[in-house]
Amino acid sequence: MRALVICFLILITAACNEPVKTNNNNPKEKFDKIESITGSDNWQLIDGVDTSYLFFSRIGNEVDVYRYTISKGDSVNTQMNNIVHRNDSVIWNWNNEKLLLTGADGNTINWQAMNTGKDACKMVKTDSVHISFVLPNGHTADLKKTLPLSVFLVRQKYDYIHGTSYTDSATILTRHPKKKAK
């Protein structure tokens, strides 16, 4: 009987030492990995001489991606794309093309074109404010993190009206109350 109890305790101990299996199909984990690279942030897309902006906004298991340009201090040509979870897959609807998430870790996101099955898009975070972005057409562009969207748009308009360049400054100015004279 004593041998049976000892064997039972050894089996329980061995079973408790098994590593916990993680479900790689968990959509929250996939979206967390995407967010660890893009954040819910505004990014300047530098593609040669063309400049546009991408704003990533995550709500649960969906990321809305707004692509826009700036003209005369206002955002124009706004296109809304999204990254959604469907049937155990994460799909990015990018400019009328569906891209399937094939891999994501702390620094890289890989997307595959659903209609061709070929690698289509890749994002590699190079540091906290830069992402190397291989576009679906194969061209490589750079993403540079900008100010929060609301501050960015207000400064763009102000810069256009007053001929200044506060948008390029990372400093967010705050208003301080005036000190009373004694």
Coordinates of C-alpha atoms in Angstrom, one line a residue:
M1 CA 0.0 0.0 0.0
R2 CA 2.8 2.4 0.9
A3 CA 4.4 1.8 -2.5
L4 CA 1.1 2.6 -4.2
V5 CA 0.8 5.9 -2.4
I6 CA 4.5 6.8 -3.3
C7 CA 3.9 6.0 -6.9
F8 CA 0.7 8.0 -6.9
L9 CA 2.5 11.1 -5.4
I10 CA 5.3 10.7 -8.0
L11 CA 2.7 10.7 -10.8
I12 CA 0.9 13.8 -9.4
T13 CA 4.2 15.6 -9.1
A14 CA 5.2 14.7 -12.6
A15 CA 1.9 15.8 -14.0
C16 CA 2.1 19.2 -12.2
N17 CA 5.5 19.8 -13.8
E18 CA 4.1 19.6 -17.4
P19 CA 4.4 23.0 -19.1
V20 CA 1.1 24.8 -19.7
K21 CA 0.2 24.7 -23.3
T22 CA -0.8 28.0 -24.8
N23 CA -3.4 28.4 -27.5
N24 CA -1.7 30.2 -30.4
N25 CA -5.1 30.7 -32.0
N26 CA -6.2 33.1 -29.2
P27 CA -7.3 36.3 -31.0
K28 CA -6.5 38.5 -28.0
E29 CA -2.8 37.3 -28.0
K30 CA -2.6 38.0 -31.8
F31 CA -4.0 41.5 -31.4
D32 CA -1.8 42.1 -28.4
K33 CA 1.3 41.3 -30.5
I34 CA 0.1 43.6 -33.3
E35 CA -0.5 46.4 -30.8
S36 CA 2.9 45.9 -29.2
I37 CA 4.3 47.0 -32.6
T38 CA 1.8 49.6 -33.9
G39 CA 0.3 50.7 -30.6
S40 CA -2.8 52.8 -30.8
D41 CA -0.7 55.5 -32.4
N42 CA -0.3 57.9 -35.3
W43 CA 2.5 57.0 -37.8
Q44 CA 4.0 59.0 -40.6
L45 CA 4.4 56.8 -43.7
I46 CA 7.4 57.9 -45.6
D47 CA 7.5 56.4 -49.0
G48 CA 10.0 58.2 -51.2
V49 CA 8.6 61.7 -51.8
D50 CA 5.1 60.8 -50.8
T51 CA 4.0 61.2 -47.2
S52 CA 0.8 59.9 -45.7
Y53 CA -0.2 58.9 -42.2
L54 CA -1.6 55.8 -40.6
F55 CA -3.5 55.9 -37.3
F56 CA -4.1 52.6 -35.6
S57 CA -7.0 52.4 -33.1
R58 CA -7.7 49.1 -31.3
I59 CA -11.0 48.3 -29.8
G60 CA -11.1 44.7 -28.5
N61 CA -10.4 42.3 -31.2
E62 CA -10.4 44.8 -34.0
V63 CA -8.0 47.5 -35.1
D64 CA -9.2 50.4 -37.3
V65 CA -6.4 51.7 -39.5
Y66 CA -7.0 55.2 -40.9
R67 CA -4.8 56.2 -43.8
Y68 CA -4.8 59.9 -44.7
T69 CA -2.7 62.8 -46.1
I70 CA -2.4 66.4 -45.1
S71 CA -3.4 69.3 -47.3
K72 CA -3.5 72.9 -46.2
G73 CA -3.4 71.8 -42.6
D74 CA -6.3 69.4 -42.8
S75 CA -6.5 65.6 -43.1
V76 CA -7.8 64.6 -46.6
N77 CA -8.1 61.5 -48.7
T78 CA -9.0 59.5 -45.6
Q79 CA -9.3 55.7 -46.1
M80 CA -10.4 53.4 -43.4
N81 CA -9.1 49.9 -43.3
N82 CA -9.4 47.4 -40.5
I83 CA -7.8 44.4 -38.9
V84 CA -10.4 41.9 -37.8
H85 CA -10.7 38.4 -36.4
R86 CA -12.6 35.9 -38.6
N87 CA -12.8 32.1 -38.3
D88 CA -9.6 31.7 -36.2
S89 CA -7.7 34.1 -38.5
V90 CA -6.7 37.7 -38.3
I91 CA -7.4 39.5 -41.6
W92 CA -6.2 43.0 -42.6
N93 CA -8.4 44.7 -45.2
W94 CA -5.7 46.9 -46.8
N95 CA -6.7 49.0 -49.8
N96 CA -9.2 46.5 -51.2
E97 CA -6.8 43.6 -50.6
K98 CA -7.2 41.0 -47.8
L99 CA -4.1 40.1 -45.9
L100 CA -3.9 37.1 -43.6
L101 CA -1.7 37.3 -40.5
T102 CA 0.9 34.5 -40.7
G103 CA 3.1 35.5 -37.8
A104 CA 3.6 38.1 -35.1
D105 CA 6.1 38.4 -32.3
G106 CA 7.4 41.4 -30.3
N107 CA 9.2 43.0 -33.3
T108 CA 7.7 41.6 -36.5
I109 CA 4.3 41.2 -38.1
N110 CA 4.0 39.1 -41.3
W111 CA 1.0 39.2 -43.6
Q112 CA 0.1 37.0 -46.6
A113 CA -2.1 37.9 -49.6
M114 CA -5.2 35.7 -49.3
N115 CA -5.9 35.7 -53.1
T116 CA -2.3 34.6 -54.0
G117 CA -1.0 32.9 -50.9
K118 CA 2.3 34.8 -51.2
D119 CA 4.0 36.9 -48.6
A120 CA 2.5 40.4 -49.1
C121 CA 3.4 42.7 -46.2
K122 CA 5.8 42.8 -43.3
M123 CA 6.3 45.3 -40.4
V124 CA 9.5 45.2 -38.4
K125 CA 9.8 47.5 -35.4
T126 CA 13.3 48.9 -35.5
D127 CA 13.0 51.0 -32.3
S128 CA 10.3 52.6 -30.2
V129 CA 9.5 55.3 -32.9
H130 CA 10.4 53.5 -36.2
I131 CA 8.9 50.6 -38.2
S132 CA 10.2 49.3 -41.4
F133 CA 7.1 48.5 -43.6
V134 CA 7.2 46.3 -46.7
L135 CA 4.1 47.2 -48.6
P136 CA 2.0 44.7 -50.6
N137 CA 3.5 46.0 -53.8
G138 CA 7.0 45.0 -52.5
H139 CA 8.2 48.5 -51.9
T140 CA 9.8 49.2 -48.5
A141 CA 8.7 52.4 -46.6
D142 CA 9.4 53.7 -43.2
L143 CA 6.9 54.5 -40.5
K144 CA 7.8 57.2 -38.0
K145 CA 5.7 57.7 -34.8
T146 CA 4.2 61.1 -34.5
L147 CA 2.4 63.0 -31.9
P148 CA -1.0 61.8 -30.6
L149 CA -3.6 62.2 -33.4
S150 CA -5.6 65.1 -31.9
V151 CA -2.4 67.1 -31.0
F152 CA -1.0 66.3 -34.4
L153 CA -4.0 67.6 -36.3
V154 CA -4.3 70.7 -34.3
R155 CA -0.6 71.5 -34.8
Q156 CA -0.9 70.8 -38.5
K157 CA -3.7 73.4 -38.8
Y158 CA -1.9 75.9 -36.7
D159 CA 1.4 75.4 -38.7
Y160 CA -0.5 76.0 -42.0
I161 CA -2.2 79.1 -40.8
H162 CA 0.8 80.7 -39.0
G163 CA 3.7 79.3 -41.1
T164 CA 5.3 77.6 -38.1
S165 CA 6.5 74.0 -37.7
Y166 CA 5.3 72.9 -34.3
T167 CA 4.1 69.6 -35.7
D168 CA 7.6 68.3 -36.0
S169 CA 8.3 69.0 -32.4
A170 CA 7.8 66.1 -30.0
T171 CA 7.1 68.6 -27.1
I172 CA 3.5 68.8 -26.0
L173 CA 3.0 72.3 -24.6
T174 CA 0.7 72.6 -21.6
R175 CA -0.8 75.7 -20.2
H176 CA 0.3 76.7 -16.7
P177 CA -1.7 79.0 -14.5
K178 CA -0.2 82.4 -14.0
K179 CA 1.5 82.9 -10.7
K180 CA 0.0 85.6 -8.5
A181 CA 2.3 88.4 -7.5
K182 CA 2.7 88.8 -3.8

